[in-house]
Amino acid sequence: MTIHIGAQPGEIAETVLMPGDPYRAKWVAENFLTDAKLVNEVRGMLGFTGTYKGNPVTVQGSGMGMPSLSIYVNELIRDFGAKTLIRIGSCGAMQDDIKLRDIILAMSATTLSTPSRGMFKEVNFAPTANFDLLQAAHIAASTKDVGIHTGGIYSSDVFYDERSDLTEQMTRHGILGVEMEAAELYILAARYKVRALAILTVSDHLITGEALPADQREQSFGDMVEIALEAGFKEPAL
Ligand code: HPA
């Protein structure tokens, strides 16, 4: 047990899927895992461990924003030995050719700030996905009937952002979408020499202003979960 995760030693798998929403963790456990068991409910941040095609896997909510994710990821890696962490979340699209429900594989995560920023002083560290996971996810995604985009995303600290000039610069520089967690996940994975990837479904569009109603999010979320589970257990392709 840690301060924020009530699981017993050995109850967390080496491969962890991390939705922001704890109820999504429950939905993933119920619909994709075999013999899933509740292993955490501290603060309602649900976590479940089960198997996928015989492989042990945990699904643990991260909460919204990098400070919350950082707490869970630190404890999962340092105290429970997590080795592969895959964020499964939603994002706002920042390019014209990306549609609602498309899936983005986040190669890098640009930020204004992260909880780790102070450590780097004047250096701008480049938070980057694990290549083997990214490649495996890309291969798994090619079997799905959904638009896939691979490239840089923006991890913001603000959902209701007043800085429209920043959004414009991100779009201009080819950033695919905005979310609020991936950069700190990539930094912690780098620090502790484990593997991380963020896979995101497009729930809203910053250019067109469209947004998916909550009841239409499930199908694309399901594709993303399958991509994450396949990627999590693939041996490197090369
Ligand atoms: N902004 C930030 N985070 C998000 C968004 C957004 O538009 N959509 C989903 N997560």
Coordinates of C-alpha atoms and ligand atoms in Angstrom, one line a residue:
M1 CA 0.0 0.0 0.0
T2 CA 1.1 3.5 -0.7
I3 CA -0.5 6.9 0.3
H4 CA -2.7 6.9 -2.8
I5 CA -2.9 3.3 -3.9
G6 CA -4.5 0.7 -1.6
A7 CA -3.3 -2.4 -3.5
Q8 CA -1.3 -5.0 -1.7
P9 CA 2.2 -5.9 -2.9
G10 CA 1.9 -8.0 -6.1
E11 CA -1.6 -6.8 -6.9
I12 CA -0.4 -4.3 -9.6
A13 CA 0.8 -5.7 -13.0
E14 CA 3.9 -4.6 -14.7
T15 CA 1.7 -3.3 -17.6
V16 CA -0.6 -0.5 -16.6
L17 CA -3.3 1.3 -18.7
M18 CA -4.1 4.7 -17.4
P19 CA -7.4 6.5 -18.3
G20 CA -7.9 9.9 -16.6
D21 CA -11.4 9.0 -15.5
P22 CA -11.6 6.2 -12.8
Y23 CA -15.0 5.1 -14.2
R24 CA -13.3 4.5 -17.5
A25 CA -10.9 2.2 -15.6
K26 CA -13.9 0.3 -14.4
W27 CA -15.4 0.1 -17.9
V28 CA -12.1 -1.2 -19.4
A29 CA -11.8 -3.8 -16.6
E30 CA -15.4 -5.0 -17.2
N31 CA -15.2 -5.1 -21.0
F32 CA -11.6 -6.0 -21.9
L33 CA -10.0 -7.9 -19.0
T34 CA -10.5 -11.4 -17.7
D35 CA -11.0 -12.0 -14.0
A36 CA -10.6 -8.3 -13.2
K37 CA -10.4 -7.5 -9.5
L38 CA -10.7 -4.1 -7.8
V39 CA -7.2 -3.3 -6.3
N40 CA -7.6 0.4 -5.5
E41 CA -10.4 2.7 -4.5
V42 CA -8.5 5.3 -2.4
R43 CA -10.2 8.7 -3.1
G44 CA -12.4 6.9 -5.7
M45 CA -9.5 6.6 -8.1
L46 CA -10.4 3.1 -9.1
G47 CA -7.8 0.5 -10.2
F48 CA -8.4 -3.0 -11.4
T49 CA -6.0 -5.9 -12.2
G50 CA -6.9 -8.8 -14.5
T51 CA -5.5 -10.4 -17.6
Y52 CA -5.6 -9.8 -21.4
K53 CA -4.9 -12.9 -23.5
G54 CA -3.3 -14.4 -20.4
N55 CA -1.1 -11.4 -19.7
P56 CA -1.5 -9.6 -16.3
V57 CA -2.6 -6.0 -16.7
T58 CA -3.7 -3.2 -14.4
V59 CA -6.0 -0.4 -15.3
Q60 CA -5.6 2.6 -12.9
G61 CA -7.2 6.0 -13.1
S62 CA -4.8 8.9 -13.2
G63 CA -7.1 11.8 -12.5
M64 CA -7.0 15.0 -14.6
G65 CA -3.8 17.1 -15.1
M66 CA -0.2 16.3 -14.6
P67 CA 0.0 16.9 -10.8
S68 CA -2.6 14.1 -10.3
L69 CA -1.1 11.8 -12.8
S70 CA 2.4 12.3 -11.3
I71 CA 1.2 11.0 -7.9
Y72 CA -0.1 7.7 -9.3
V73 CA 2.7 7.2 -11.8
N74 CA 5.4 7.8 -9.1
E75 CA 3.8 5.2 -6.8
L76 CA 3.1 2.7 -9.6
I77 CA 6.7 2.7 -10.7
R78 CA 8.6 3.2 -7.5
D79 CA 6.5 1.2 -5.1
F80 CA 4.7 -1.4 -7.3
G81 CA 7.3 -2.0 -10.1
A82 CA 5.2 -0.9 -13.1
K83 CA 7.3 -1.2 -16.3
T84 CA 5.0 -0.3 -19.1
L85 CA 2.5 2.6 -18.7
I86 CA 0.1 3.5 -21.4
R87 CA -2.2 6.5 -21.0
I88 CA -5.6 6.1 -22.7
G89 CA -7.3 9.4 -22.8
S90 CA -9.1 12.0 -24.9
C91 CA -7.8 15.2 -26.5
G92 CA -8.8 18.2 -28.5
A93 CA -7.7 18.2 -32.1
M94 CA -5.5 21.1 -33.4
Q95 CA -5.3 20.3 -37.1
D96 CA -7.9 20.5 -39.9
D97 CA -7.3 17.0 -41.2
I98 CA -8.1 15.4 -37.9
K99 CA -11.7 14.3 -37.2
L100 CA -13.7 13.6 -34.1
R101 CA -13.1 9.9 -33.0
D102 CA -9.7 9.7 -34.7
I103 CA -6.9 8.3 -32.7
I104 CA -3.6 10.1 -32.0
L105 CA -0.4 8.3 -31.0
A106 CA 1.7 10.9 -29.1
M107 CA 5.3 10.7 -30.2
S108 CA 6.3 13.8 -28.1
A109 CA 4.6 16.1 -25.7
T110 CA 5.3 19.8 -25.8
T111 CA 4.5 21.8 -22.6
L112 CA 4.6 25.2 -20.9
S113 CA 5.3 23.5 -17.6
T114 CA 5.2 20.1 -15.8
P115 CA 5.5 19.1 -12.1
S116 CA 9.1 18.2 -13.0
R117 CA 10.0 21.5 -14.6
G118 CA 12.0 22.8 -11.6
M119 CA 14.4 19.9 -11.9
F120 CA 15.5 20.9 -15.4
K121 CA 16.3 24.5 -14.6
E122 CA 17.0 26.3 -17.9
V123 CA 16.8 23.1 -19.9
N124 CA 13.7 22.4 -22.0
F125 CA 13.6 18.6 -21.7
A126 CA 11.8 16.9 -24.6
P127 CA 9.2 14.3 -23.3
T128 CA 9.1 11.5 -25.8
A129 CA 7.2 8.2 -26.1
N130 CA 9.0 4.8 -26.0
F131 CA 9.7 3.8 -29.6
D132 CA 8.9 0.1 -29.3
L133 CA 5.5 0.9 -27.8
L134 CA 4.8 3.6 -30.4
Q135 CA 5.7 1.2 -33.2
A136 CA 3.6 -1.6 -31.8
A137 CA 0.7 0.7 -31.3
H138 CA 1.0 2.0 -34.8
I139 CA 1.0 -1.6 -36.2
A140 CA -2.1 -2.5 -34.0
A141 CA -3.9 0.7 -35.1
S142 CA -3.5 -0.2 -38.7
T143 CA -6.1 -3.0 -38.3
K144 CA -8.7 -0.6 -37.1
D145 CA -11.2 1.3 -39.2
V146 CA -10.4 4.6 -37.7
G147 CA -8.2 7.6 -38.6
I148 CA -4.7 7.3 -37.0
H149 CA -2.3 10.3 -36.6
T150 CA 1.2 10.0 -35.1
G151 CA 3.1 13.0 -34.0
G152 CA 3.6 15.7 -31.4
I153 CA 0.9 16.7 -28.9
Y154 CA 0.6 19.5 -26.4
S155 CA 0.2 18.7 -22.7
S156 CA -1.5 21.8 -21.2
D157 CA -2.2 22.8 -17.6
V158 CA -5.4 24.5 -18.5
F159 CA -8.6 23.1 -20.0
Y160 CA -10.3 26.5 -20.2
D161 CA -7.3 28.2 -21.8
E162 CA -7.4 32.0 -22.3
R163 CA -4.2 31.9 -24.4
S164 CA -5.6 31.5 -27.9
D165 CA -2.3 32.8 -29.3
L166 CA -0.6 29.7 -27.8
T167 CA -3.1 27.4 -29.4
E168 CA -2.4 29.1 -32.8
Q169 CA 1.3 28.6 -32.4
M170 CA 0.8 24.9 -31.5
T171 CA -1.4 24.4 -34.6
R172 CA 1.1 26.3 -36.8
H173 CA 3.9 24.0 -35.6
G174 CA 2.1 20.8 -36.4
I175 CA 0.9 19.8 -33.0
L176 CA -1.9 17.3 -33.4
G177 CA -3.9 17.7 -30.3
V178 CA -4.1 19.0 -26.7
E179 CA -4.6 17.0 -23.5
M180 CA -3.3 17.5 -19.9
E181 CA -1.2 14.5 -18.8
A182 CA 1.2 12.9 -21.3
A183 CA 4.3 15.0 -20.8
E184 CA 4.7 14.2 -17.1
L185 CA 4.1 10.5 -17.8
Y186 CA 7.0 10.6 -20.4
I187 CA 9.3 12.5 -18.1
L188 CA 8.7 10.0 -15.2
A189 CA 9.2 7.1 -17.5
A190 CA 12.5 8.5 -18.7
R191 CA 13.6 9.2 -15.1
Y192 CA 12.8 5.6 -13.9
K193 CA 13.8 3.8 -17.2
V194 CA 10.4 2.3 -17.9
R195 CA 8.3 2.5 -21.1
A196 CA 5.4 5.0 -21.7
L197 CA 3.0 5.9 -24.4
A198 CA -0.1 8.1 -24.7
I199 CA -2.9 7.0 -27.0
L200 CA -5.7 9.6 -27.4
T201 CA -9.1 9.7 -29.0
V202 CA -10.3 13.0 -30.4
S203 CA -13.3 14.1 -28.2
D204 CA -13.4 17.8 -29.4
H205 CA -12.0 20.0 -32.1
L206 CA -10.3 23.3 -31.3
I207 CA -10.6 24.6 -34.9
T208 CA -14.2 23.6 -35.7
G209 CA -15.6 23.8 -32.2
E210 CA -17.2 20.3 -32.5
A211 CA -17.4 18.0 -29.5
L212 CA -18.4 14.3 -29.1
P213 CA -21.4 13.9 -26.8
A214 CA -20.5 11.7 -23.8
D215 CA -22.7 8.8 -25.1
Q216 CA -20.8 8.6 -28.4
R217 CA -17.3 8.3 -26.9
E218 CA -17.4 4.6 -26.2
Q219 CA -16.7 3.1 -29.7
S220 CA -13.6 5.1 -30.3
F221 CA -12.5 4.5 -26.7
G222 CA -12.8 0.8 -27.3
D223 CA -10.5 0.9 -30.4
M224 CA -8.0 2.8 -28.3
V225 CA -8.1 0.2 -25.5
E226 CA -7.5 -2.6 -27.9
I227 CA -4.6 -0.8 -29.5
A228 CA -3.1 -0.2 -26.0
L229 CA -3.5 -3.8 -24.9
E230 CA -2.0 -5.2 -28.1
A231 CA 0.9 -2.7 -28.0
G232 CA 1.6 -3.4 -24.3
F233 CA 2.3 -7.1 -24.9
K234 CA 4.2 -7.0 -28.3
E235 CA 7.8 -7.8 -28.5
P236 CA 9.8 -5.1 -30.3
A237 CA 9.3 -5.5 -34.1
L238 CA 13.0 -5.0 -35.0
Ligands
HPA1 N1 -8.1 20.7 -23.9 C1 -7.4 20.1 -23.0 N2 -7.5 18.8 -22.6 C2 -8.4 18.1 -23.3 C3 -9.2 18.6 -24.3 C4 -9.0 20.0 -24.7 O1 -9.6 20.5 -25.6 N3 -10.0 17.7 -24.8 C5 -9.8 16.6 -24.1 N4 -8.8 16.8 -23.2

